[in-house]
Structures are given as structure tokens and as C-alpha cells.
Amino acid sequence: MRHLYLAFLLAFAVTLFGFWPSFTGGAGPLDPLRILHGVLATGWMVLLVVQSWLIGRGHTLWHRWIGRTSLIIAPALVVSAFTLVTDMLGPNSHFDVPLRLTLAWIDVWSLALFSLLFILAIACRRTMFLHARFMASTAFVALPPALGRAYGMNIPSLGGLAGALPPSFWTVQAVLVGLVLWDGFRGRWASPWWLTLVVMTAIQLTMFQAPNWPWFVAFARMIGLPAS
């Protein structure tokens, strides 16, 4: 627990590397919404680093006080991210329709997972084993899109973002399996990591089928996808 903040720093670095072109405007013009979302996402990762550092050194009171900011940051982050999903589905998107729908499927379920993990972390705040792992799991939600962009930009053989999505999920799943085993061999097989692993795997197994499901296409049109 004392050095958990180092893992969050690594996750922050990976996320920043993957989304850096977006932060600098290389993936398209920045607008106030994207700037706000970037600030909120950065704030969330910084919060995870700071909170893990504080609790690892016994600063419980500071941990609790600073933790209250999560009640503002987390909902705002979810709202800003969902708004970006609707914009990504819109007519000005530079992705083709199948990829837009695939990314929307990933994002919508990832936001639902993030929200559930945060709620569970707050509900279990008096049980450190559960609270720490549910909060840590929120960092994994941002890793597939970040890794997808990083792999897609730096491994030409993957053929861009669409080809980079599967290995980005495999990377996250491998880490989560490692964490499940880490807790399991210490007698804690019923670990919160399972929730994130199962949902991430379900998203990965269905993401390329989602564009063919009429009900999901209808939902996407409700939130921004043009009718034709």
C-alpha cells in the first residue's frame, strides 16, 4: 500500500502518452469541452496518486478531506466524457461510422463501469481492502482507449486505432489477471479486480459486433449519430 502511488503514476503516464496528441491539438482542434474533460481526467489521476500516497503514509485525515473532492470530479468527468461520446458520433467526426459505433460501445460501457466502481468505492470506504481496489480499478477504465491510441500511433502493423483496440484490452486484462492472482495467492480470491476484469472482457468480446445491432445503432442515433 505504501508504494501504490507509483502504480498510479505509471497509469497516469500511459494515459497521458496515449492522449497527448489530443491534449496538444494534434488529433483535432481543441474546444472548451475537450479542455474541460482533459482537466477533469488529469485531476482524477492526480487524485488517485495523491490519495494513495497519503494513505500509504498514514495521513488518514488528509486522505478523507481530499477524497471529498472526488464527489465533484467523478460525476463531472462522467458527464463530460458522455458529452464527448455524443460529439464523436456526430457528423463532424473523422472516424467512419463502424468505428464510431465501436468506440461509442466501449465508451458507454466504460463510463457505466467507472460509475459503478466509484459508487462501490465510496460505499466500501471503511473497508480498506475493498475501497482501495475499487478506486484503483477506475484507472483501468481509461487504459484501453489510451493504449489503443498509443499502439495505433506507434505500431504501424496494427493498421490504426481499430486494429490497436484488441491488444490494448489484452494488456489491461493481463494486468488484471495478475492482480487477481496476487490477491488470490494471499487468500483473497474474492477480489474486486474480478468486476473490472469481467466487464472489460465483455466489452472487448462485443465491441466489433455492436455496430451490427439495430438496438444499439438506434441508441447511437438518439445521442448523436446522424440518421444517414
PDB file of C-alpha atoms in Angstrom:
ATOM      1  CA  MET A   1       0.000   0.000   0.000  1.00  0.00           C
ATOM      2  CA  ARG A   2       2.869   2.364   0.794  1.00  0.00           C
ATOM      3  CA  HIS A   3       4.105   2.346  -2.798  1.00  0.00           C
ATOM      4  CA  LEU A   4       0.734   2.063  -4.576  1.00  0.00           C
ATOM      5  CA  TYR A   5       1.048   5.643  -5.765  1.00  0.00           C
ATOM      6  CA  LEU A   6       3.857   4.511  -8.081  1.00  0.00           C
ATOM      7  CA  ALA A   7       1.421   2.249  -9.932  1.00  0.00           C
ATOM      8  CA  PHE A   8      -0.961   5.179 -10.325  1.00  0.00           C
ATOM      9  CA  LEU A   9       1.888   7.327 -11.619  1.00  0.00           C
ATOM     10  CA  LEU A  10       2.607   4.666 -14.239  1.00  0.00           C
ATOM     11  CA  ALA A  11      -1.070   4.521 -15.236  1.00  0.00           C
ATOM     12  CA  PHE A  12      -1.114   8.324 -15.419  1.00  0.00           C
ATOM     13  CA  ALA A  13       1.962   8.328 -17.651  1.00  0.00           C
ATOM     14  CA  VAL A  14       0.451   5.740 -20.001  1.00  0.00           C
ATOM     15  CA  THR A  15      -2.807   7.671 -20.210  1.00  0.00           C
ATOM     16  CA  LEU A  16      -1.017  10.948 -20.824  1.00  0.00           C
ATOM     17  CA  PHE A  17       1.157   9.373 -23.529  1.00  0.00           C
ATOM     18  CA  GLY A  18      -1.843   7.907 -25.322  1.00  0.00           C
ATOM     19  CA  PHE A  19      -3.922  11.071 -25.224  1.00  0.00           C
ATOM     20  CA  TRP A  20      -1.084  13.565 -25.677  1.00  0.00           C
ATOM     21  CA  PRO A  21      -1.940  14.309 -29.340  1.00  0.00           C
ATOM     22  CA  SER A  22      -5.466  15.185 -28.207  1.00  0.00           C
ATOM     23  CA  PHE A  23      -4.145  17.399 -25.413  1.00  0.00           C
ATOM     24  CA  THR A  24      -1.901  19.275 -27.836  1.00  0.00           C
ATOM     25  CA  GLY A  25      -4.492  19.555 -30.609  1.00  0.00           C
ATOM     26  CA  GLY A  26      -2.729  17.083 -32.888  1.00  0.00           C
ATOM     27  CA  ALA A  27      -5.883  14.952 -33.213  1.00  0.00           C
ATOM     28  CA  GLY A  28      -8.128  17.898 -33.993  1.00  0.00           C
ATOM     29  CA  PRO A  29      -8.884  21.394 -32.740  1.00  0.00           C
ATOM     30  CA  LEU A  30      -9.335  21.767 -29.019  1.00  0.00           C
ATOM     31  CA  ASP A  31     -12.579  23.228 -27.753  1.00  0.00           C
ATOM     32  CA  PRO A  32     -13.707  24.166 -24.230  1.00  0.00           C
ATOM     33  CA  LEU A  33     -15.385  20.794 -23.674  1.00  0.00           C
ATOM     34  CA  ARG A  34     -12.258  18.811 -24.546  1.00  0.00           C
ATOM     35  CA  ILE A  35     -10.135  21.098 -22.424  1.00  0.00           C
ATOM     36  CA  LEU A  36     -12.534  20.652 -19.506  1.00  0.00           C
ATOM     37  CA  HIS A  37     -12.576  16.883 -19.941  1.00  0.00           C
ATOM     38  CA  GLY A  38      -8.789  16.794 -20.092  1.00  0.00           C
ATOM     39  CA  VAL A  39      -8.565  18.833 -16.893  1.00  0.00           C
ATOM     40  CA  LEU A  40     -11.052  16.558 -15.117  1.00  0.00           C
ATOM     41  CA  ALA A  41      -9.352  13.367 -16.304  1.00  0.00           C
ATOM     42  CA  THR A  42      -5.965  14.713 -15.243  1.00  0.00           C
ATOM     43  CA  GLY A  43      -7.434  15.767 -11.911  1.00  0.00           C
ATOM     44  CA  TRP A  44      -8.806  12.278 -11.345  1.00  0.00           C
ATOM     45  CA  MET A  45      -5.461  10.596 -11.985  1.00  0.00           C
ATOM     46  CA  VAL A  46      -3.676  13.137  -9.781  1.00  0.00           C
ATOM     47  CA  LEU A  47      -6.257  12.481  -7.071  1.00  0.00           C
ATOM     48  CA  LEU A  48      -5.534   8.731  -7.205  1.00  0.00           C
ATOM     49  CA  VAL A  49      -1.794   9.386  -6.906  1.00  0.00           C
ATOM     50  CA  VAL A  50      -2.148  11.837  -4.023  1.00  0.00           C
ATOM     51  CA  GLN A  51      -4.701   9.755  -2.131  1.00  0.00           C
ATOM     52  CA  SER A  52      -2.663   6.558  -2.367  1.00  0.00           C
ATOM     53  CA  TRP A  53       0.455   8.443  -1.252  1.00  0.00           C
ATOM     54  CA  LEU A  54      -1.371   9.944   1.729  1.00  0.00           C
ATOM     55  CA  ILE A  55      -2.946   6.718   2.971  1.00  0.00           C
ATOM     56  CA  GLY A  56       0.290   4.827   2.433  1.00  0.00           C
ATOM     57  CA  ARG A  57       1.962   7.175   4.913  1.00  0.00           C
ATOM     58  CA  GLY A  58      -0.814   7.186   7.456  1.00  0.00           C
ATOM     59  CA  HIS A  59      -2.246  10.627   6.671  1.00  0.00           C
ATOM     60  CA  THR A  60      -5.807   9.392   7.107  1.00  0.00           C
ATOM     61  CA  LEU A  61      -7.395  12.742   7.920  1.00  0.00           C
ATOM     62  CA  TRP A  62      -5.942  14.432   4.847  1.00  0.00           C
ATOM     63  CA  HIS A  63      -6.942  11.415   2.761  1.00  0.00           C
ATOM     64  CA  ARG A  64     -10.553  11.786   3.875  1.00  0.00           C
ATOM     65  CA  TRP A  65     -10.724  15.532   3.350  1.00  0.00           C
ATOM     66  CA  ILE A  66      -9.151  15.479  -0.111  1.00  0.00           C
ATOM     67  CA  GLY A  67     -11.228  12.436  -1.007  1.00  0.00           C
ATOM     68  CA  ARG A  68     -14.364  14.551  -0.789  1.00  0.00           C
ATOM     69  CA  THR A  69     -13.343  16.319  -3.983  1.00  0.00           C
ATOM     70  CA  SER A  70     -13.969  13.032  -5.782  1.00  0.00           C
ATOM     71  CA  LEU A  71     -17.695  13.604  -5.234  1.00  0.00           C
ATOM     72  CA  ILE A  72     -17.382  16.563  -7.606  1.00  0.00           C
ATOM     73  CA  ILE A  73     -14.718  15.339 -10.015  1.00  0.00           C
ATOM     74  CA  ALA A  74     -16.157  11.887 -10.732  1.00  0.00           C
ATOM     75  CA  PRO A  75     -19.681  12.967 -11.795  1.00  0.00           C
ATOM     76  CA  ALA A  76     -18.285  15.883 -13.810  1.00  0.00           C
ATOM     77  CA  LEU A  77     -15.827  13.532 -15.523  1.00  0.00           C
ATOM     78  CA  VAL A  78     -18.600  11.107 -16.488  1.00  0.00           C
ATOM     79  CA  VAL A  79     -20.818  13.896 -17.853  1.00  0.00           C
ATOM     80  CA  SER A  80     -18.001  15.468 -19.871  1.00  0.00           C
ATOM     81  CA  ALA A  81     -16.948  12.073 -21.250  1.00  0.00           C
ATOM     82  CA  PHE A  82     -20.501  11.187 -22.286  1.00  0.00           C
ATOM     83  CA  THR A  83     -20.850  14.558 -23.990  1.00  0.00           C
ATOM     84  CA  LEU A  84     -17.680  13.816 -25.945  1.00  0.00           C
ATOM     85  CA  VAL A  85     -19.164  10.460 -26.982  1.00  0.00           C
ATOM     86  CA  THR A  86     -22.176  12.238 -28.464  1.00  0.00           C
ATOM     87  CA  ASP A  87     -19.839  14.641 -30.271  1.00  0.00           C
ATOM     88  CA  MET A  88     -17.675  11.769 -31.572  1.00  0.00           C
ATOM     89  CA  LEU A  89     -20.781  10.132 -33.041  1.00  0.00           C
ATOM     90  CA  GLY A  90     -21.788  13.350 -34.811  1.00  0.00           C
ATOM     91  CA  PRO A  91     -21.325  14.350 -38.453  1.00  0.00           C
ATOM     92  CA  ASN A  92     -18.031  16.158 -37.821  1.00  0.00           C
ATOM     93  CA  SER A  93     -16.256  13.028 -36.578  1.00  0.00           C
ATOM     94  CA  HIS A  94     -13.187  11.941 -38.543  1.00  0.00           C
ATOM     95  CA  PHE A  95     -13.941   8.241 -37.847  1.00  0.00           C
ATOM     96  CA  ASP A  96     -16.069   6.106 -40.157  1.00  0.00           C
ATOM     97  CA  VAL A  97     -19.462   5.006 -38.829  1.00  0.00           C
ATOM     98  CA  PRO A  98     -18.495   1.429 -37.794  1.00  0.00           C
ATOM     99  CA  LEU A  99     -15.528   2.720 -35.785  1.00  0.00           C
ATOM    100  CA  ARG A 100     -17.671   5.470 -34.253  1.00  0.00           C
ATOM    101  CA  LEU A 101     -20.152   2.846 -33.093  1.00  0.00           C
ATOM    102  CA  THR A 102     -17.384   0.586 -31.776  1.00  0.00           C
ATOM    103  CA  LEU A 103     -15.825   3.433 -29.802  1.00  0.00           C
ATOM    104  CA  ALA A 104     -19.226   4.517 -28.510  1.00  0.00           C
ATOM    105  CA  TRP A 105     -19.910   0.963 -27.296  1.00  0.00           C
ATOM    106  CA  ILE A 106     -16.591   0.913 -25.468  1.00  0.00           C
ATOM    107  CA  ASP A 107     -17.063   4.379 -24.002  1.00  0.00           C
ATOM    108  CA  VAL A 108     -20.655   3.988 -22.827  1.00  0.00           C
ATOM    109  CA  TRP A 109     -19.974   0.727 -21.003  1.00  0.00           C
ATOM    110  CA  SER A 110     -16.665   2.032 -19.678  1.00  0.00           C
ATOM    111  CA  LEU A 111     -18.436   5.046 -18.197  1.00  0.00           C
ATOM    112  CA  ALA A 112     -21.026   2.746 -16.620  1.00  0.00           C
ATOM    113  CA  LEU A 113     -18.191   0.651 -15.164  1.00  0.00           C
ATOM    114  CA  PHE A 114     -16.355   3.726 -13.890  1.00  0.00           C
ATOM    115  CA  SER A 115     -19.533   4.969 -12.195  1.00  0.00           C
ATOM    116  CA  LEU A 116     -20.205   1.590 -10.584  1.00  0.00           C
ATOM    117  CA  LEU A 117     -16.624   1.270  -9.340  1.00  0.00           C
ATOM    118  CA  PHE A 118     -16.721   4.752  -7.841  1.00  0.00           C
ATOM    119  CA  ILE A 119     -20.040   4.103  -6.099  1.00  0.00           C
ATOM    120  CA  LEU A 120     -18.726   0.817  -4.693  1.00  0.00           C
ATOM    121  CA  ALA A 121     -15.512   2.506  -3.555  1.00  0.00           C
ATOM    122  CA  ILE A 122     -17.497   5.118  -1.637  1.00  0.00           C
ATOM    123  CA  ALA A 123     -19.860   2.506  -0.212  1.00  0.00           C
ATOM    124  CA  CYS A 124     -16.886   0.419   0.972  1.00  0.00           C
ATOM    125  CA  ARG A 125     -14.777   3.344   2.195  1.00  0.00           C
ATOM    126  CA  ARG A 126     -14.468   1.853   5.699  1.00  0.00           C
ATOM    127  CA  THR A 127     -13.050  -1.426   4.355  1.00  0.00           C
ATOM    128  CA  MET A 128      -9.599  -0.595   3.033  1.00  0.00           C
ATOM    129  CA  PHE A 129      -9.135  -3.816   1.041  1.00  0.00           C
ATOM    130  CA  LEU A 130     -12.288  -3.142  -0.990  1.00  0.00           C
ATOM    131  CA  HIS A 131     -12.099   0.650  -1.118  1.00  0.00           C
ATOM    132  CA  ALA A 132      -8.517   0.738  -2.397  1.00  0.00           C
ATOM    133  CA  ARG A 133      -9.156  -1.828  -5.126  1.00  0.00           C
ATOM    134  CA  PHE A 134     -12.398  -0.317  -6.354  1.00  0.00           C
ATOM    135  CA  MET A 135     -10.747   3.097  -6.586  1.00  0.00           C
ATOM    136  CA  ALA A 136      -7.662   1.631  -8.248  1.00  0.00           C
ATOM    137  CA  SER A 137      -9.886  -0.129 -10.768  1.00  0.00           C
ATOM    138  CA  THR A 138     -11.179   3.226 -12.043  1.00  0.00           C
ATOM    139  CA  ALA A 139      -7.716   3.849 -13.503  1.00  0.00           C
ATOM    140  CA  PHE A 140      -8.076   0.780 -15.710  1.00  0.00           C
ATOM    141  CA  VAL A 141     -11.130   2.257 -17.416  1.00  0.00           C
ATOM    142  CA  ALA A 142      -9.004   4.886 -19.155  1.00  0.00           C
ATOM    143  CA  LEU A 143      -6.242   2.487 -20.194  1.00  0.00           C
ATOM    144  CA  PRO A 144      -7.801   0.704 -23.232  1.00  0.00           C
ATOM    145  CA  PRO A 145      -8.509   3.937 -25.153  1.00  0.00           C
ATOM    146  CA  ALA A 146      -5.135   5.378 -24.110  1.00  0.00           C
ATOM    147  CA  LEU A 147      -3.264   2.212 -25.084  1.00  0.00           C
ATOM    148  CA  GLY A 148      -5.287   1.935 -28.281  1.00  0.00           C
ATOM    149  CA  ARG A 149      -4.102   5.361 -29.355  1.00  0.00           C
ATOM    150  CA  ALA A 150      -0.536   4.695 -28.235  1.00  0.00           C
ATOM    151  CA  TYR A 151      -0.350   1.335 -30.022  1.00  0.00           C
ATOM    152  CA  GLY A 152      -2.109   2.673 -33.112  1.00  0.00           C
ATOM    153  CA  MET A 153       0.267   5.621 -33.442  1.00  0.00           C
ATOM    154  CA  ASN A 154       3.462   3.686 -32.799  1.00  0.00           C
ATOM    155  CA  ILE A 155       2.859   0.200 -34.267  1.00  0.00           C
ATOM    156  CA  PRO A 156       2.006   0.677 -37.967  1.00  0.00           C
ATOM    157  CA  SER A 157       1.354  -3.032 -38.498  1.00  0.00           C
ATOM    158  CA  LEU A 158      -1.809  -2.754 -36.380  1.00  0.00           C
ATOM    159  CA  GLY A 159      -3.414  -0.566 -39.011  1.00  0.00           C
ATOM    160  CA  GLY A 160      -4.515   2.289 -36.805  1.00  0.00           C
ATOM    161  CA  LEU A 161      -6.890   2.639 -33.894  1.00  0.00           C
ATOM    162  CA  ALA A 162      -9.300  -0.154 -34.857  1.00  0.00           C
ATOM    163  CA  GLY A 163      -6.506  -2.719 -35.077  1.00  0.00           C
ATOM    164  CA  ALA A 164      -4.953  -1.464 -31.849  1.00  0.00           C
ATOM    165  CA  LEU A 165      -8.094  -1.911 -29.742  1.00  0.00           C
ATOM    166  CA  PRO A 166      -7.794  -5.692 -29.134  1.00  0.00           C
ATOM    167  CA  PRO A 167      -4.163  -5.596 -27.915  1.00  0.00           C
ATOM    168  CA  SER A 168      -4.984  -2.626 -25.693  1.00  0.00           C
ATOM    169  CA  PHE A 169      -7.671  -4.685 -23.949  1.00  0.00           C
ATOM    170  CA  TRP A 170      -5.388  -7.735 -23.770  1.00  0.00           C
ATOM    171  CA  THR A 171      -2.782  -5.626 -21.995  1.00  0.00           C
ATOM    172  CA  VAL A 172      -5.264  -4.433 -19.382  1.00  0.00           C
ATOM    173  CA  GLN A 173      -6.717  -7.918 -18.953  1.00  0.00           C
ATOM    174  CA  ALA A 174      -3.243  -9.374 -18.385  1.00  0.00           C
ATOM    175  CA  VAL A 175      -2.546  -6.851 -15.627  1.00  0.00           C
ATOM    176  CA  LEU A 176      -5.918  -7.514 -14.012  1.00  0.00           C
ATOM    177  CA  VAL A 177      -5.338 -11.284 -14.096  1.00  0.00           C
ATOM    178  CA  GLY A 178      -2.006 -10.665 -12.392  1.00  0.00           C
ATOM    179  CA  LEU A 179      -3.721  -8.636  -9.676  1.00  0.00           C
ATOM    180  CA  VAL A 180      -6.383 -11.323  -9.175  1.00  0.00           C
ATOM    181  CA  LEU A 181      -3.629 -13.916  -8.722  1.00  0.00           C
ATOM    182  CA  TRP A 182      -1.683 -11.593  -6.413  1.00  0.00           C
ATOM    183  CA  ASP A 183      -4.650 -11.306  -4.072  1.00  0.00           C
ATOM    184  CA  GLY A 184      -5.686 -14.921  -4.574  1.00  0.00           C
ATOM    185  CA  PHE A 185      -2.388 -16.415  -3.509  1.00  0.00           C
ATOM    186  CA  ARG A 186      -2.753 -14.344  -0.345  1.00  0.00           C
ATOM    187  CA  GLY A 187      -6.122 -15.875   0.417  1.00  0.00           C
ATOM    188  CA  ARG A 188      -8.341 -13.201  -1.175  1.00  0.00           C
ATOM    189  CA  TRP A 189      -9.753 -14.836  -4.307  1.00  0.00           C
ATOM    190  CA  ALA A 190     -12.993 -12.834  -3.947  1.00  0.00           C
ATOM    191  CA  SER A 191     -11.238  -9.672  -5.073  1.00  0.00           C
ATOM    192  CA  PRO A 192     -12.779  -6.502  -6.572  1.00  0.00           C
ATOM    193  CA  TRP A 193     -10.443  -6.896  -9.545  1.00  0.00           C
ATOM    194  CA  TRP A 194     -12.826  -9.557 -10.877  1.00  0.00           C
ATOM    195  CA  LEU A 195     -15.543  -6.999 -11.590  1.00  0.00           C
ATOM    196  CA  THR A 196     -13.300  -4.878 -13.794  1.00  0.00           C
ATOM    197  CA  LEU A 197     -11.789  -7.925 -15.493  1.00  0.00           C
ATOM    198  CA  VAL A 198     -15.179  -9.456 -16.354  1.00  0.00           C
ATOM    199  CA  VAL A 199     -16.685  -6.201 -17.652  1.00  0.00           C
ATOM    200  CA  MET A 200     -13.581  -5.299 -19.647  1.00  0.00           C
ATOM    201  CA  THR A 201     -13.557  -8.761 -21.203  1.00  0.00           C
ATOM    202  CA  ALA A 202     -17.247  -8.486 -22.078  1.00  0.00           C
ATOM    203  CA  ILE A 203     -16.658  -5.111 -23.738  1.00  0.00           C
ATOM    204  CA  GLN A 204     -13.716  -6.464 -25.705  1.00  0.00           C
ATOM    205  CA  LEU A 205     -15.621  -9.533 -26.914  1.00  0.00           C
ATOM    206  CA  THR A 206     -18.596  -7.495 -28.141  1.00  0.00           C
ATOM    207  CA  MET A 207     -17.121  -4.213 -29.348  1.00  0.00           C
ATOM    208  CA  PHE A 208     -16.882  -5.173 -33.030  1.00  0.00           C
ATOM    209  CA  GLN A 209     -20.350  -6.746 -33.063  1.00  0.00           C
ATOM    210  CA  ALA A 210     -22.095  -3.689 -31.610  1.00  0.00           C
ATOM    211  CA  PRO A 211     -22.232  -1.757 -34.947  1.00  0.00           C
ATOM    212  CA  ASN A 212     -24.414  -4.588 -36.333  1.00  0.00           C
ATOM    213  CA  TRP A 213     -27.001  -4.481 -33.546  1.00  0.00           C
ATOM    214  CA  PRO A 214     -30.051  -2.404 -34.575  1.00  0.00           C
ATOM    215  CA  TRP A 215     -30.951  -1.522 -30.984  1.00  0.00           C
ATOM    216  CA  PHE A 216     -27.506  -0.067 -30.346  1.00  0.00           C
ATOM    217  CA  VAL A 217     -27.493   1.814 -33.652  1.00  0.00           C
ATOM    218  CA  ALA A 218     -30.871   3.258 -32.674  1.00  0.00           C
ATOM    219  CA  PHE A 219     -29.457   4.302 -29.310  1.00  0.00           C
ATOM    220  CA  ALA A 220     -26.431   5.879 -31.013  1.00  0.00           C
ATOM    221  CA  ARG A 221     -28.753   7.872 -33.271  1.00  0.00           C
ATOM    222  CA  MET A 222     -30.620   9.094 -30.207  1.00  0.00           C
ATOM    223  CA  ILE A 223     -27.429  10.550 -28.754  1.00  0.00           C
ATOM    224  CA  GLY A 224     -25.740  11.958 -31.854  1.00  0.00           C
ATOM    225  CA  LEU A 225     -25.202   9.564 -34.777  1.00  0.00           C
ATOM    226  CA  PRO A 226     -26.659  11.047 -37.991  1.00  0.00           C
ATOM    227  CA  ALA A 227     -29.619   9.173 -39.470  1.00  0.00           C
ATOM    228  CA  SER A 228     -27.794   8.541 -42.726  1.00  0.00           C
TER     229      SER A 228
END
